JSON list of C-alpha atoms in Angstrom, two decimals:
[
{"chain": "A", "resi": 1, "resn": "MET", "atom": "CA", "xyz": [-2.06, -34.80, 0.73]},
{"chain": "A", "resi": 2, "resn": "LYS", "atom": "CA", "xyz": [-1.52, -31.67, 2.00]},
{"chain": "A", "resi": 3, "resn": "ARG", "atom": "CA", "xyz": [1.44, -29.18, 0.75]},
{"chain": "A", "resi": 4, "resn": "PRO", "atom": "CA", "xyz": [3.55, -27.87, 3.21]},
{"chain": "A", "resi": 5, "resn": "ARG", "atom": "CA", "xyz": [3.46, -24.06, 3.92]},
{"chain": "A", "resi": 6, "resn": "ARG", "atom": "CA", "xyz": [6.79, -21.66, 3.60]},
{"chain": "A", "resi": 7, "resn": "GLN", "atom": "CA", "xyz": [6.03, -19.27, 6.46]},
{"chain": "A", "resi": 8, "resn": "SER", "atom": "CA", "xyz": [8.43, -15.72, 5.67]},
{"chain": "A", "resi": 9, "resn": "ARG", "atom": "CA", "xyz": [10.39, -14.79, 7.54]},
{"chain": "A", "resi": 10, "resn": "HIS", "atom": "CA", "xyz": [8.05, -11.79, 8.55]},
{"chain": "A", "resi": 11, "resn": "GLY", "atom": "CA", "xyz": [4.91, -14.27, 9.42]},
{"chain": "A", "resi": 12, "resn": "LEU", "atom": "CA", "xyz": [3.69, -13.40, 5.78]},
{"chain": "A", "resi": 13, "resn": "LEU", "atom": "CA", "xyz": [4.84, -15.23, 3.47]},
{"chain": "A", "resi": 14, "resn": "THR", "atom": "CA", "xyz": [6.43, -14.72, -0.11]},
{"chain": "A", "resi": 15, "resn": "GLY", "atom": "CA", "xyz": [4.99, -17.09, -1.49]},
{"chain": "A", "resi": 16, "resn": "VAL", "atom": "CA", "xyz": [1.95, -19.63, -1.09]},
{"chain": "A", "resi": 17, "resn": "ALA", "atom": "CA", "xyz": [0.59, -18.21, 2.28]},
{"chain": "A", "resi": 18, "resn": "SER", "atom": "CA", "xyz": [-1.55, -19.96, 4.55]},
{"chain": "A", "resi": 19, "resn": "ASP", "atom": "CA", "xyz": [-5.36, -19.89, 4.81]},
{"chain": "A", "resi": 20, "resn": "ALA", "atom": "CA", "xyz": [-5.05, -17.15, 7.35]},
{"chain": "A", "resi": 21, "resn": "SER", "atom": "CA", "xyz": [-2.83, -15.37, 5.78]},
{"chain": "A", "resi": 22, "resn": "MET", "atom": "CA", "xyz": [-4.34, -15.20, 2.39]},
{"chain": "A", "resi": 23, "resn": "PHE", "atom": "CA", "xyz": [-7.61, -13.94, 3.70]},
{"chain": "A", "resi": 24, "resn": "ARG", "atom": "CA", "xyz": [-5.86, -11.24, 5.41]},
{"chain": "A", "resi": 25, "resn": "LEU", "atom": "CA", "xyz": [-4.23, -10.18, 2.55]},
{"chain": "A", "resi": 26, "resn": "LEU", "atom": "CA", "xyz": [-7.58, -10.71, 0.30]},
{"chain": "A", "resi": 27, "resn": "ALA", "atom": "CA", "xyz": [-9.15, -8.43, 2.93]},
{"chain": "A", "resi": 28, "resn": "ILE", "atom": "CA", "xyz": [-6.55, -5.21, 2.85]},
{"chain": "A", "resi": 29, "resn": "GLY", "atom": "CA", "xyz": [-6.79, -5.82, -1.02]},
{"chain": "A", "resi": 30, "resn": "LEU", "atom": "CA", "xyz": [-10.48, -5.36, -0.56]},
{"chain": "A", "resi": 31, "resn": "VAL", "atom": "CA", "xyz": [-10.45, -2.70, 1.37]},
{"chain": "A", "resi": 32, "resn": "ALA", "atom": "CA", "xyz": [-8.02, -0.81, -0.34]},
{"chain": "A", "resi": 33, "resn": "GLY", "atom": "CA", "xyz": [-9.96, -0.88, -3.63]},
{"chain": "A", "resi": 34, "resn": "VAL", "atom": "CA", "xyz": [-13.04, 0.08, -1.94]},
{"chain": "A", "resi": 35, "resn": "PHE", "atom": "CA", "xyz": [-11.02, 3.25, -0.92]},
{"chain": "A", "resi": 36, "resn": "SER", "atom": "CA", "xyz": [-9.75, 3.71, -3.97]},
{"chain": "A", "resi": 37, "resn": "ALA", "atom": "CA", "xyz": [-12.18, 3.66, -5.91]},
{"chain": "A", "resi": 38, "resn": "LEU", "atom": "CA", "xyz": [-14.24, 5.72, -3.46]},
{"chain": "A", "resi": 39, "resn": "PHE", "atom": "CA", "xyz": [-11.77, 8.35, -1.95]},
{"chain": "A", "resi": 40, "resn": "GLY", "atom": "CA", "xyz": [-8.37, 8.39, -4.94]},
{"chain": "A", "resi": 41, "resn": "VAL", "atom": "CA", "xyz": [-6.75, 6.63, -1.54]},
{"chain": "A", "resi": 42, "resn": "GLY", "atom": "CA", "xyz": [-5.55, 2.87, -1.21]},
{"chain": "A", "resi": 43, "resn": "GLY", "atom": "CA", "xyz": [-1.84, 2.02, -1.64]},
{"chain": "A", "resi": 44, "resn": "GLY", "atom": "CA", "xyz": [-0.28, 3.97, 0.92]},
{"chain": "A", "resi": 45, "resn": "ILE", "atom": "CA", "xyz": [-3.01, 5.31, 3.37]},
{"chain": "A", "resi": 46, "resn": "VAL", "atom": "CA", "xyz": [-4.46, 1.70, 3.87]},
{"chain": "A", "resi": 47, "resn": "ILE", "atom": "CA", "xyz": [-2.45, -0.43, 2.72]},
{"chain": "A", "resi": 48, "resn": "VAL", "atom": "CA", "xyz": [0.77, 0.20, 4.13]},
{"chain": "A", "resi": 49, "resn": "PRO", "atom": "CA", "xyz": [-0.54, 0.29, 8.24]},
{"chain": "A", "resi": 50, "resn": "LEU", "atom": "CA", "xyz": [-2.91, -2.67, 7.13]},
{"chain": "A", "resi": 51, "resn": "LEU", "atom": "CA", "xyz": [0.24, -4.48, 6.73]},
{"chain": "A", "resi": 52, "resn": "VAL", "atom": "CA", "xyz": [1.92, -3.25, 9.12]},
{"chain": "A", "resi": 53, "resn": "VAL", "atom": "CA", "xyz": [-0.72, -4.77, 11.66]},
{"chain": "A", "resi": 54, "resn": "ALA", "atom": "CA", "xyz": [-0.67, -7.66, 9.85]},
{"chain": "A", "resi": 55, "resn": "GLY", "atom": "CA", "xyz": [3.10, -8.26, 11.32]},
{"chain": "A", "resi": 56, "resn": "LEU", "atom": "CA", "xyz": [4.81, -7.10, 7.83]},
{"chain": "A", "resi": 57, "resn": "PRO", "atom": "CA", "xyz": [8.23, -4.58, 8.53]},
{"chain": "A", "resi": 58, "resn": "ALA", "atom": "CA", "xyz": [7.54, -0.96, 7.56]},
{"chain": "A", "resi": 59, "resn": "ARG", "atom": "CA", "xyz": [10.04, -1.94, 4.83]},
{"chain": "A", "resi": 60, "resn": "ALA", "atom": "CA", "xyz": [8.61, -4.23, 3.58]},
{"chain": "A", "resi": 61, "resn": "ALA", "atom": "CA", "xyz": [4.44, -3.19, 3.86]},
{"chain": "A", "resi": 62, "resn": "THR", "atom": "CA", "xyz": [5.69, -0.17, 1.62]},
{"chain": "A", "resi": 63, "resn": "GLY", "atom": "CA", "xyz": [7.30, -2.09, -1.13]},
{"chain": "A", "resi": 64, "resn": "THR", "atom": "CA", "xyz": [4.22, -4.44, -1.19]},
{"chain": "A", "resi": 65, "resn": "SER", "atom": "CA", "xyz": [1.83, -1.63, -1.13]},
{"chain": "A", "resi": 66, "resn": "LEU", "atom": "CA", "xyz": [4.10, 0.10, -3.97]},
{"chain": "A", "resi": 67, "resn": "ALA", "atom": "CA", "xyz": [3.91, -3.52, -6.26]},
{"chain": "A", "resi": 68, "resn": "ALA", "atom": "CA", "xyz": [0.28, -3.38, -5.50]},
{"chain": "A", "resi": 69, "resn": "ILE", "atom": "CA", "xyz": [-0.85, 0.64, -6.13]},
{"chain": "A", "resi": 70, "resn": "SER", "atom": "CA", "xyz": [0.39, -0.51, -9.99]},
{"chain": "A", "resi": 71, "resn": "LEU", "atom": "CA", "xyz": [-2.37, -3.38, -10.12]},
{"chain": "A", "resi": 72, "resn": "THR", "atom": "CA", "xyz": [-5.21, -1.35, -8.42]},
{"chain": "A", "resi": 73, "resn": "ALA", "atom": "CA", "xyz": [-4.15, 2.32, -10.13]},
{"chain": "A", "resi": 74, "resn": "ALA", "atom": "CA", "xyz": [-4.26, 0.51, -13.70]},
{"chain": "A", "resi": 75, "resn": "ALA", "atom": "CA", "xyz": [-7.73, -0.87, -12.90]},
{"chain": "A", "resi": 76, "resn": "GLY", "atom": "CA", "xyz": [-8.73, 2.60, -11.07]},
{"chain": "A", "resi": 77, "resn": "ALA", "atom": "CA", "xyz": [-8.36, 4.68, -14.10]},
{"chain": "A", "resi": 78, "resn": "THR", "atom": "CA", "xyz": [-9.17, 2.52, -16.52]},
{"chain": "A", "resi": 79, "resn": "ALA", "atom": "CA", "xyz": [-12.44, 2.37, -15.09]},
{"chain": "A", "resi": 80, "resn": "TYR", "atom": "CA", "xyz": [-12.86, 6.48, -14.41]},
{"chain": "A", "resi": 81, "resn": "ALA", "atom": "CA", "xyz": [-11.39, 6.72, -18.22]},
{"chain": "A", "resi": 82, "resn": "PHE", "atom": "CA", "xyz": [-14.41, 5.09, -19.16]},
{"chain": "A", "resi": 83, "resn": "HIS", "atom": "CA", "xyz": [-16.45, 7.63, -17.87]},
{"chain": "A", "resi": 84, "resn": "GLY", "atom": "CA", "xyz": [-14.94, 10.15, -19.13]},
{"chain": "A", "resi": 85, "resn": "ASP", "atom": "CA", "xyz": [-12.87, 11.10, -15.73]},
{"chain": "A", "resi": 86, "resn": "VAL", "atom": "CA", "xyz": [-9.34, 11.16, -16.82]},
{"chain": "A", "resi": 87, "resn": "LYS", "atom": "CA", "xyz": [-7.17, 14.41, -17.25]},
{"chain": "A", "resi": 88, "resn": "PRO", "atom": "CA", "xyz": [-3.76, 12.35, -19.08]},
{"chain": "A", "resi": 89, "resn": "GLY", "atom": "CA", "xyz": [-2.57, 15.65, -19.18]},
{"chain": "A", "resi": 90, "resn": "ALA", "atom": "CA", "xyz": [-2.77, 16.49, -16.14]},
{"chain": "A", "resi": 91, "resn": "ALA", "atom": "CA", "xyz": [-1.95, 12.71, -14.90]},
{"chain": "A", "resi": 92, "resn": "ALA", "atom": "CA", "xyz": [1.07, 12.89, -16.50]},
{"chain": "A", "resi": 93, "resn": "LEU", "atom": "CA", "xyz": [2.38, 16.24, -15.25]},
{"chain": "A", "resi": 94, "resn": "ILE", "atom": "CA", "xyz": [1.79, 14.23, -11.63]},
{"chain": "A", "resi": 95, "resn": "GLY", "atom": "CA", "xyz": [2.84, 11.19, -12.79]},
{"chain": "A", "resi": 96, "resn": "ILE", "atom": "CA", "xyz": [6.49, 11.97, -14.36]},
{"chain": "A", "resi": 97, "resn": "PRO", "atom": "CA", "xyz": [7.76, 13.95, -11.53]},
{"chain": "A", "resi": 98, "resn": "ALA", "atom": "CA", "xyz": [6.50, 11.31, -8.86]},
{"chain": "A", "resi": 99, "resn": "MET", "atom": "CA", "xyz": [8.26, 8.49, -10.63]},
{"chain": "A", "resi": 100, "resn": "PHE", "atom": "CA", "xyz": [11.70, 10.65, -9.91]},
{"chain": "A", "resi": 101, "resn": "GLY", "atom": "CA", "xyz": [10.30, 11.53, -6.17]},
{"chain": "A", "resi": 102, "resn": "VAL", "atom": "CA", "xyz": [9.73, 7.75, -5.98]},
{"chain": "A", "resi": 103, "resn": "ILE", "atom": "CA", "xyz": [13.61, 6.80, -6.46]},
{"chain": "A", "resi": 104, "resn": "GLY", "atom": "CA", "xyz": [14.42, 9.43, -3.86]},
{"chain": "A", "resi": 105, "resn": "GLY", "atom": "CA", "xyz": [12.52, 8.07, -1.45]},
{"chain": "A", "resi": 106, "resn": "VAL", "atom": "CA", "xyz": [13.45, 4.83, -1.32]},
{"chain": "A", "resi": 107, "resn": "ALA", "atom": "CA", "xyz": [17.41, 6.27, -0.85]},
{"chain": "A", "resi": 108, "resn": "LEU", "atom": "CA", "xyz": [15.84, 8.48, 2.13]},
{"chain": "A", "resi": 109, "resn": "GLN", "atom": "CA", "xyz": [13.96, 5.73, 3.56]},
{"chain": "A", "resi": 110, "resn": "GLN", "atom": "CA", "xyz": [16.59, 3.20, 3.05]},
{"chain": "A", "resi": 111, "resn": "ARG", "atom": "CA", "xyz": [18.86, 5.73, 5.23]},
{"chain": "A", "resi": 112, "resn": "ILE", "atom": "CA", "xyz": [15.88, 5.64, 7.89]},
{"chain": "A", "resi": 113, "resn": "ALA", "atom": "CA", "xyz": [15.25, 3.30, 11.31]},
{"chain": "A", "resi": 114, "resn": "GLY", "atom": "CA", "xyz": [11.47, 0.98, 10.80]},
{"chain": "A", "resi": 115, "resn": "ARG", "atom": "CA", "xyz": [10.49, 1.91, 13.81]},
{"chain": "A", "resi": 116, "resn": "THR", "atom": "CA", "xyz": [10.94, 5.80, 12.66]},
{"chain": "A", "resi": 117, "resn": "LEU", "atom": "CA", "xyz": [9.44, 5.35, 9.39]},
{"chain": "A", "resi": 118, "resn": "THR", "atom": "CA", "xyz": [6.37, 4.14, 11.28]},
{"chain": "A", "resi": 119, "resn": "PHE", "atom": "CA", "xyz": [6.14, 7.16, 13.77]},
{"chain": "A", "resi": 120, "resn": "GLY", "atom": "CA", "xyz": [6.47, 9.35, 11.25]},
{"chain": "A", "resi": 121, "resn": "PHE", "atom": "CA", "xyz": [3.86, 7.72, 9.07]},
{"chain": "A", "resi": 122, "resn": "ALA", "atom": "CA", "xyz": [1.66, 7.73, 12.05]},
{"chain": "A", "resi": 123, "resn": "LEU", "atom": "CA", "xyz": [2.41, 11.04, 12.67]},
{"chain": "A", "resi": 124, "resn": "PHE", "atom": "CA", "xyz": [1.27, 12.55, 8.32]},
{"chain": "A", "resi": 125, "resn": "LEU", "atom": "CA", "xyz": [-2.03, 10.32, 8.40]},
{"chain": "A", "resi": 126, "resn": "ALA", "atom": "CA", "xyz": [-3.09, 11.93, 12.22]},
{"chain": "A", "resi": 127, "resn": "ALA", "atom": "CA", "xyz": [-2.27, 15.35, 10.51]},
{"chain": "A", "resi": 128, "resn": "VAL", "atom": "CA", "xyz": [-4.08, 14.72, 7.25]},
{"chain": "A", "resi": 129, "resn": "GLY", "atom": "CA", "xyz": [-7.09, 13.39, 9.18]},
{"chain": "A", "resi": 130, "resn": "ILE", "atom": "CA", "xyz": [-7.47, 16.66, 11.56]},
{"chain": "A", "resi": 131, "resn": "ARG", "atom": "CA", "xyz": [-6.60, 18.88, 8.68]},
{"chain": "A", "resi": 132, "resn": "LEU", "atom": "CA", "xyz": [-10.03, 17.11, 6.34]},
{"chain": "A", "resi": 133, "resn": "LEU", "atom": "CA", "xyz": [-11.69, 17.51, 10.15]},
{"chain": "A", "resi": 134, "resn": "VAL", "atom": "CA", "xyz": [-10.84, 21.31, 10.20]}
]
């Protein structure tokens, strides 16, 4: 007997995922993990756009990405620490102010339209891409 599936209002599921949604989320996680390990990115730059393409609104994609980053960051930092490539002092000097920045960023994000957030993020990614190529 099959279990009934619960759909969220955004198409991706909040609890139990459909087979297609589950596969998309697992694929997004795998891609984010590979990019995190290779380039030190994966959260916002990879997860957010892929979740938006998968059907989540910008705010839900951002919140979901931040929750997933904690797991990705812990695994990545642990793996790099085993190789001696983590500088705890530098991480604290970046991470502690970043925590306060997140609080301010969330407050600001709640005042900006979702479409504007998506457009602004796309412009940011394009600018970073151009800068990396030049």
